[in-house]
Short mmCIF file of C-alpha atoms in Angstrom, two decimals:
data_model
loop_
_atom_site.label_atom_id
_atom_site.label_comp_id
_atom_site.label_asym_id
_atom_site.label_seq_id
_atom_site.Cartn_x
_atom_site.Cartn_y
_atom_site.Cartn_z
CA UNK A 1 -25.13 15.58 11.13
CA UNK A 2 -24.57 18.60 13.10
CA UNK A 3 -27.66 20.07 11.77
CA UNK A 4 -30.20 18.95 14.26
CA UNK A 5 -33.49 20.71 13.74
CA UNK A 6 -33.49 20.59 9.89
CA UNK A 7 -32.01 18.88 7.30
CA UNK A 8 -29.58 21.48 4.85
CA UNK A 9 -30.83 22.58 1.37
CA UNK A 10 -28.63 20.64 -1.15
CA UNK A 11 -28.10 22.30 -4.61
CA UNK A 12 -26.81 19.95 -7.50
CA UNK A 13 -24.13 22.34 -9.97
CA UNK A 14 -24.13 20.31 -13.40
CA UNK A 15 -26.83 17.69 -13.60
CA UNK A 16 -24.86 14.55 -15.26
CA UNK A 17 -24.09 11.21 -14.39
CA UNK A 18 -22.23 12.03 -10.86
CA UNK A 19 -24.73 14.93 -10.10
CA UNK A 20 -27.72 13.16 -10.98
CA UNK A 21 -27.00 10.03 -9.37
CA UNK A 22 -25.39 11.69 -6.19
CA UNK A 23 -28.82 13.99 -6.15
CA UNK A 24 -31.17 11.39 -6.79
CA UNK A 25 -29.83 9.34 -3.99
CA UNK A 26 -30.37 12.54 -1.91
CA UNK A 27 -33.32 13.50 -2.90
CA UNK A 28 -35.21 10.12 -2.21
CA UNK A 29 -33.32 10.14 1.32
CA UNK A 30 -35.24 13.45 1.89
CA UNK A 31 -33.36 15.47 1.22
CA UNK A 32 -34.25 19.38 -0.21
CA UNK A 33 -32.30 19.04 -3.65
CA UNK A 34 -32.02 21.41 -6.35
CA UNK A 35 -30.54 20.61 -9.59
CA UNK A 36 -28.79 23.30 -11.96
CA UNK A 37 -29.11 22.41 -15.37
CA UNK A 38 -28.12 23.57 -18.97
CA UNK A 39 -29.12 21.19 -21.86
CA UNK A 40 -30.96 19.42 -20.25
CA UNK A 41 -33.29 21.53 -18.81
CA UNK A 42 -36.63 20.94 -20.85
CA UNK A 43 -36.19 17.24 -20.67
CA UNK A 44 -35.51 16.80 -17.18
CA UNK A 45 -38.29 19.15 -15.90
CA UNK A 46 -40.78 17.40 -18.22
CA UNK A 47 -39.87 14.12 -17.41
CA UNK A 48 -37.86 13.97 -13.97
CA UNK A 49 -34.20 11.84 -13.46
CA UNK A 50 -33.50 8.14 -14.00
CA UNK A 51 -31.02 6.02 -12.98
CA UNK A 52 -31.20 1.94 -13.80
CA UNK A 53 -28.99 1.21 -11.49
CA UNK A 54 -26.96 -2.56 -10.81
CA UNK A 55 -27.00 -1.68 -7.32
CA UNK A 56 -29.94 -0.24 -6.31
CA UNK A 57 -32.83 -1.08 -9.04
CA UNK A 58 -34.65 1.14 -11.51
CA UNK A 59 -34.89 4.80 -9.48
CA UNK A 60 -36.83 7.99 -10.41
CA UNK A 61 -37.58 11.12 -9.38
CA UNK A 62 -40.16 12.76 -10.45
CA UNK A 63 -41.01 16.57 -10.38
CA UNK A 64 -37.47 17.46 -10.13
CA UNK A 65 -36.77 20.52 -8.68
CA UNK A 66 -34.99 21.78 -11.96
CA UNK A 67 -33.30 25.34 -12.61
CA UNK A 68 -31.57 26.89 -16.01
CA UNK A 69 -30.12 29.31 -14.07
CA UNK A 70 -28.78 29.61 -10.34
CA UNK A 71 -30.40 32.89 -9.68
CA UNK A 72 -33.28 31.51 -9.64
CA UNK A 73 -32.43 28.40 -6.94
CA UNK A 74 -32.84 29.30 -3.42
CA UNK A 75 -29.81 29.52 -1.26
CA UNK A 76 -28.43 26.07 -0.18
CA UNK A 77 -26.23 24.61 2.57
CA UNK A 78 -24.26 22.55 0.53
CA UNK A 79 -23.44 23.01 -3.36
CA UNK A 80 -22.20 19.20 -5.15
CA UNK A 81 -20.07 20.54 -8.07
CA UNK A 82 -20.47 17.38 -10.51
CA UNK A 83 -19.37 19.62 -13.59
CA UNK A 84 -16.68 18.14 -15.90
CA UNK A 85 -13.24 20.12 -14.79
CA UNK A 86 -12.86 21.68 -17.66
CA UNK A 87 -15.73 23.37 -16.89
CA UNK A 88 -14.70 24.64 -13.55
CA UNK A 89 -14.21 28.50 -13.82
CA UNK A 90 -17.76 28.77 -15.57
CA UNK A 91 -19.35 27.02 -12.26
CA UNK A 92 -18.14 29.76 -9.96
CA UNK A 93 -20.76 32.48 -10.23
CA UNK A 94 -23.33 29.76 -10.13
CA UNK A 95 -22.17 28.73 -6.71
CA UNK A 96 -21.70 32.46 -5.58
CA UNK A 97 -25.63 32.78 -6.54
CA UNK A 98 -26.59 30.23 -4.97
CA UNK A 99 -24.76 29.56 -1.69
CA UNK A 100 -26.22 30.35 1.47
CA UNK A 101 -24.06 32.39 3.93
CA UNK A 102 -21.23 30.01 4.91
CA UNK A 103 -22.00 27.75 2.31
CA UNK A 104 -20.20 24.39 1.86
CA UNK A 105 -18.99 23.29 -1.94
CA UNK A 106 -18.13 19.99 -2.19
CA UNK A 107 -16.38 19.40 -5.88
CA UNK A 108 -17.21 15.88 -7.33
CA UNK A 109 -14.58 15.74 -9.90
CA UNK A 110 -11.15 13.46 -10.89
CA UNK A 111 -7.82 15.04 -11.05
CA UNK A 112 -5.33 16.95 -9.04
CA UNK A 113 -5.58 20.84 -8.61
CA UNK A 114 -9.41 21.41 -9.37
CA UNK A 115 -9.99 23.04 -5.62
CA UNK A 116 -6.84 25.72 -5.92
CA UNK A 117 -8.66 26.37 -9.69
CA UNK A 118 -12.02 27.05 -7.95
CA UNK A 119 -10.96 28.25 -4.41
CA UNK A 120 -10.05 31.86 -6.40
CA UNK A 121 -13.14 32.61 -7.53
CA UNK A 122 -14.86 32.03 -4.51
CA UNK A 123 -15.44 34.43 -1.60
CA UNK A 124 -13.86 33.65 1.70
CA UNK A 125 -16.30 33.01 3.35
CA UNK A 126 -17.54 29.46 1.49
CA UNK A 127 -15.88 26.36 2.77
CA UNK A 128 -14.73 24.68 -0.14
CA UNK A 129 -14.27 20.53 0.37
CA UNK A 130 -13.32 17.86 -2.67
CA UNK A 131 -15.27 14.54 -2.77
CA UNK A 132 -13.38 11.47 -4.63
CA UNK A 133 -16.41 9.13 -6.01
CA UNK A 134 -16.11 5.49 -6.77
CA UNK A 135 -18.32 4.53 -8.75
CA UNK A 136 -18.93 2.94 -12.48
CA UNK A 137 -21.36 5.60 -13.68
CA UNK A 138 -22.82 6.98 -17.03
CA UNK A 139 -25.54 9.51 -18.59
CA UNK A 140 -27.76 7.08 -21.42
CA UNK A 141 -30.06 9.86 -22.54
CA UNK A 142 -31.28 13.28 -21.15
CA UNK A 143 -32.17 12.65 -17.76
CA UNK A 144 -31.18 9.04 -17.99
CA UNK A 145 -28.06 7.72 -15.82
CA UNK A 146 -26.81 3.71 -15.89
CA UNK A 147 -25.13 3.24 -12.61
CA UNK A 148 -23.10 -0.59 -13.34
CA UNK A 149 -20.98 -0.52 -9.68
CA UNK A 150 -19.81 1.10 -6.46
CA UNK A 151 -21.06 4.76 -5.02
CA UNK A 152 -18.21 5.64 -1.98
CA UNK A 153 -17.61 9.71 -2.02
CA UNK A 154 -14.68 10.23 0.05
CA UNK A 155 -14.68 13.81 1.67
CA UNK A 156 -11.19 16.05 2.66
CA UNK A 157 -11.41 19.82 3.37
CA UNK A 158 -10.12 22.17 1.35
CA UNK A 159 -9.98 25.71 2.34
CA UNK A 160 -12.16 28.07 4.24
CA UNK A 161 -13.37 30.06 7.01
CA UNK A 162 -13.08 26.80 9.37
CA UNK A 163 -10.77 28.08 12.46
CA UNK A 164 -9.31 25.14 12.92
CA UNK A 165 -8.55 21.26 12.39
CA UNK A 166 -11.62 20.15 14.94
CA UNK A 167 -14.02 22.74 12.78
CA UNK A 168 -13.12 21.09 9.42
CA UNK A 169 -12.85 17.90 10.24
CA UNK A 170 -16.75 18.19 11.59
CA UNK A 171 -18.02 19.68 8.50
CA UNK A 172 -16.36 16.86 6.31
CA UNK A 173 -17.79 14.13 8.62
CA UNK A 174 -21.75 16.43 8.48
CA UNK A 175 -20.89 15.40 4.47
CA UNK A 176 -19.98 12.35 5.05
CA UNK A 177 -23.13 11.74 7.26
CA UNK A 178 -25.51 13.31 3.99
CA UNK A 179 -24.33 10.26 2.20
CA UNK A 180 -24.96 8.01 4.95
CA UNK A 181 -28.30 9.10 5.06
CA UNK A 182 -28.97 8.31 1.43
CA UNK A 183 -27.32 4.52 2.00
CA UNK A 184 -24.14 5.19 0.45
CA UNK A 185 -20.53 4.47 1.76
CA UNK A 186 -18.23 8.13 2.36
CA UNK A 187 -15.28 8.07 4.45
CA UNK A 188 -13.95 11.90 6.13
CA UNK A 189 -9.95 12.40 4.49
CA UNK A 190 -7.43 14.19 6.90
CA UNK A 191 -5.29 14.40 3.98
CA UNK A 192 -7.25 15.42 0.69
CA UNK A 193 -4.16 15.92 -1.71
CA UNK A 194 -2.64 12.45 -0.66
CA UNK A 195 -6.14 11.14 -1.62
CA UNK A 196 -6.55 13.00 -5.10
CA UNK A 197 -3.35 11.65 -5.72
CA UNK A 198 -4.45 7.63 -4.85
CA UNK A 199 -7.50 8.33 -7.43
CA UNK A 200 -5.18 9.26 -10.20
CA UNK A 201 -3.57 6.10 -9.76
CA UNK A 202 -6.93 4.59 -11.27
CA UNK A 203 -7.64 7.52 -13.26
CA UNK A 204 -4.40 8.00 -15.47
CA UNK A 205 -4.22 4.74 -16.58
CA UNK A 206 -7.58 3.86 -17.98
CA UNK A 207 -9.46 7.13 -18.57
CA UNK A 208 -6.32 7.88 -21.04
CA UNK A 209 -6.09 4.03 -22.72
CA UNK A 210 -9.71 4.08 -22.91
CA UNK A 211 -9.86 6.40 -25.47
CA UNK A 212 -6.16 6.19 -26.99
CA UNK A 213 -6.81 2.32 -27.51
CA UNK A 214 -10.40 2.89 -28.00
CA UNK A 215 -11.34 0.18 -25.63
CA UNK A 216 -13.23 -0.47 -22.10
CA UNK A 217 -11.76 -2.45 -19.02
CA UNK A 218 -12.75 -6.06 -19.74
CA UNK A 219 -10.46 -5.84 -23.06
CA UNK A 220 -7.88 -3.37 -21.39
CA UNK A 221 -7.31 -5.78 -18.41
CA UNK A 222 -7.45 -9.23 -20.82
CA UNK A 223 -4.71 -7.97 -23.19
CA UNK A 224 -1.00 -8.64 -22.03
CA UNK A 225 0.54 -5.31 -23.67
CA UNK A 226 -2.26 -3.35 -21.88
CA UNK A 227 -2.07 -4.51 -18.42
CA UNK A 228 1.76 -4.08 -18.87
CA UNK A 229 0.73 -0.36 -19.68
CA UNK A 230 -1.50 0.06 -16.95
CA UNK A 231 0.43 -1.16 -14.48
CA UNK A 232 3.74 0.97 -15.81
CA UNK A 233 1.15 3.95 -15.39
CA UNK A 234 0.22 3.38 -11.93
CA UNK A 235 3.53 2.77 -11.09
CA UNK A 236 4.41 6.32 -12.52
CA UNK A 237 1.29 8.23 -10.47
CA UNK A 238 2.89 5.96 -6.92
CA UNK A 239 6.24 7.67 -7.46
CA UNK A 240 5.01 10.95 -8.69
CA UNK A 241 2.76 10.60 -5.26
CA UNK A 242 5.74 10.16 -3.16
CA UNK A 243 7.89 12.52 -4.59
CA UNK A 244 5.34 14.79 -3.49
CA UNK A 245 5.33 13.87 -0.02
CA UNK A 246 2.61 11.53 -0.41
CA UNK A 247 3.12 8.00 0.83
CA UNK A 248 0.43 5.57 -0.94
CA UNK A 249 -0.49 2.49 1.11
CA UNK A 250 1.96 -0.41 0.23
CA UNK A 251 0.33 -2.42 -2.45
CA UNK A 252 -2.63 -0.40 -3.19
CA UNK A 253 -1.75 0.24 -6.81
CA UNK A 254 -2.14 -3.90 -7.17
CA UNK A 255 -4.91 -3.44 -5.51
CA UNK A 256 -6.73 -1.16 -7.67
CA UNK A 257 -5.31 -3.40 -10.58
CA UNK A 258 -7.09 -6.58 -9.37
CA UNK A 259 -10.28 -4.76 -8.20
CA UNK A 260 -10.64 -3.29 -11.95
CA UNK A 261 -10.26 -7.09 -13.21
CA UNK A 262 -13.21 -8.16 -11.11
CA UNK A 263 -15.83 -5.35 -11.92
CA UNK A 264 -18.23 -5.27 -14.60
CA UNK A 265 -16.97 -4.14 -18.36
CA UNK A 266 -16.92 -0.17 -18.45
CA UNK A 267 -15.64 3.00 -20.08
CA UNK A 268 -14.52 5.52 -18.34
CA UNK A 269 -15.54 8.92 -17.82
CA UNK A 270 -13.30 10.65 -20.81
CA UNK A 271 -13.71 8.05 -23.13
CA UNK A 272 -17.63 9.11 -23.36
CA UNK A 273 -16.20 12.81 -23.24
CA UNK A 274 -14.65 12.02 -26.49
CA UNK A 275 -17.61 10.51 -28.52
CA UNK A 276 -19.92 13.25 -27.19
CA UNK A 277 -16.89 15.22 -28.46
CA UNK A 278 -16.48 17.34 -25.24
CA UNK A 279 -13.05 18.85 -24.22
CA UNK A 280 -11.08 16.26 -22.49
CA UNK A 281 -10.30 16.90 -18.56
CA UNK A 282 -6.12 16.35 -19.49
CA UNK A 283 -5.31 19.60 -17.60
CA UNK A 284 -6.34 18.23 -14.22
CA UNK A 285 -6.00 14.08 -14.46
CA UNK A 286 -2.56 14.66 -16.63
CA UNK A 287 -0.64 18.27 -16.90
CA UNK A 288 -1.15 19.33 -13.40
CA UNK A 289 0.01 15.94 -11.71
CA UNK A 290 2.89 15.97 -14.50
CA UNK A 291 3.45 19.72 -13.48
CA UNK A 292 3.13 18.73 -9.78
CA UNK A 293 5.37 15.93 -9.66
CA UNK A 294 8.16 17.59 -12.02
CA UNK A 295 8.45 20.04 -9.54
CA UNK A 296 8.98 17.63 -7.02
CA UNK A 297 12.27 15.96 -9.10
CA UNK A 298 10.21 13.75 -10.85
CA UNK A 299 9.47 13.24 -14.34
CA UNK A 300 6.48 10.38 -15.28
CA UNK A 301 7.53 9.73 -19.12
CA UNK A 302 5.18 7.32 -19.86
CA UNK A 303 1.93 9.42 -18.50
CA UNK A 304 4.02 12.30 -20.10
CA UNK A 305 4.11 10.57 -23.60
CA UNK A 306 0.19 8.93 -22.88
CA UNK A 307 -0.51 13.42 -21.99
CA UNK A 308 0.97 14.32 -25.88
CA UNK A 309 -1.16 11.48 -27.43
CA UNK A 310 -4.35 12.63 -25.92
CA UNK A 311 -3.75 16.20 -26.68
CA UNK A 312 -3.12 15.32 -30.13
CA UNK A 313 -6.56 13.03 -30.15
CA UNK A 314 -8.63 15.90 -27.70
CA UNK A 315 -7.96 18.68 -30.57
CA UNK A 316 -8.55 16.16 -33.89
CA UNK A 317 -12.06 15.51 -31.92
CA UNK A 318 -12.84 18.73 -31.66
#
């Protein structure tokens, strides 16, 4: 870390699964963490964060340093956005109040598109970055967060006041080297769009099925029809890649395939959006890679058609 004489002030904006486990981590690393909350404010303050983790044992932190509104957080160094998406306009004047001057913003979400909706609302002068976590994480309970596998963040640059290539690439690797500290695995991306596009090749397939075919993983990956699905869906989000001008690594949608058939049974992120019926995140896992790749001469009919379905489901939930 290029900060030398103290460690930086870390501020946590939307206290679920990805921000409480990415904060907790942090936190018991040494860090100075700060965690915005909304619903959970009471029961976190009263009885501190959680996190029964597969990987790293039963954690807590106690006396969390817990805040219903960013005006009242002091100003921090870096701001982890773990909001949902659809969610992402409403975070900006939280991380305008409480940024420090020069401020990094590092958003912890899926899909394609969430920096350009965020970089508008935000001054100039913030350094906005996008983190790509892998990891098999949930929230149980206020306060409560079931971590079953993984933990990576991957770290691009966004947009900013960095003057060049040399000054953004050391600010992603000073985030990459926070996660070091706290033990977990974050490798600095030269290219951050090619890499949001590699995640949706995980994330369009089996955050949609999840919830159209109301089923986790271990059952998605067992069932003949559904791995022919999958598959035909990551073969989609490849093309749509390169017609984009993004090359993905030969083989790694197989790759991604076999890795899923390995790790422990889980539902993804929008499938417990649904049954806590929150809005789905379709705009930035589905429309704006659809969008995006349509633009580019190609069309992706079967995410297209999975897009419609989900639509159809998000609004009947809600």
């Amino acid at each position: 870390m290029s900060e030398t004489t103290q460690k930086p002030r870390i501020g946590i904006i939307g206290t679920g699964a990805i921000g409480g486990f990415y904060g907790v981590m942090l936190a018991r690393a040494g860090f100075d963490v700060h965690f915005l909350l909304r619903s959970e404010f009471s029961a976190v303050s009263a009885n501190g964060l959680r996190i029964d983790s597969q990987v790293h044992g039963h954690l807590t932190l106690d006396n969390v340093q817990a805040y219903s509104s960013a005006a009242d957080m002091p100003p921090c160094d870096w701001l982890l956005v773990g909001a949902k998406s659809t969610g992402t306009h409403g975070v900006a004047p939280a991380i305008i109040e409480a940024a420090a001057p020069g401020a990094k913003v590092l958003m912890l979400q899926n899909g394609l598109g969430v920096e350009e909706d965020l970089r508008a609302a935000l001054p100039d002068s913030l350094h906005l970055l996008g983190g790509l976590c892998f990891i098999c994480v949930h929230r149980t309970a206020p306060g409560q967060i079931a971590h079953q596998a993984f933990g990576a963040v991957n770290i691009g640059y966004h947009s900013g006041p960095a003057p060049d290539a040399k000054a953004s690439l050391a600010i992603v690797q000073d985030g990459a080297a926070l996660f070091h500290a706290a033990g977990i695995e974050s490798v600095p991306m030269d290219n951050l769009h090619k890499a949001r596009w590699q995640k949706l090749v995980w994330n369009v397939p089996y955050n949609g099925l999840s919830v159209l075919l109301n089923a986790s993983t271990t059952p998605l990956m067992a069932d003949p029809d559904s791995r022919v699905l999958i598959q035909g869906l990551m073969d989609e989000v490849v093309e749509g890649a390169r017609a984009c001008g993004h090359v993905l690594p030969e083989g790694y949608a197989q790759q991604l395939f076999n890795v899923t058939g390995g790790m422990p049974d889980y539902r993804p992120s929008m499938y417990h959006d649904f049954i806590e019926k929150r809005p789905l995140e379709l705009d930035a896992i589905y429309a704006n890679p659809l969008a995006a790749a349509l633009a580019a001469g190609c069309d992706m009919p079967k995410i297209r058609a999975l897009y419609h379905a989900l639509g159809f489901i998000d609004r009947a939930n809600r």
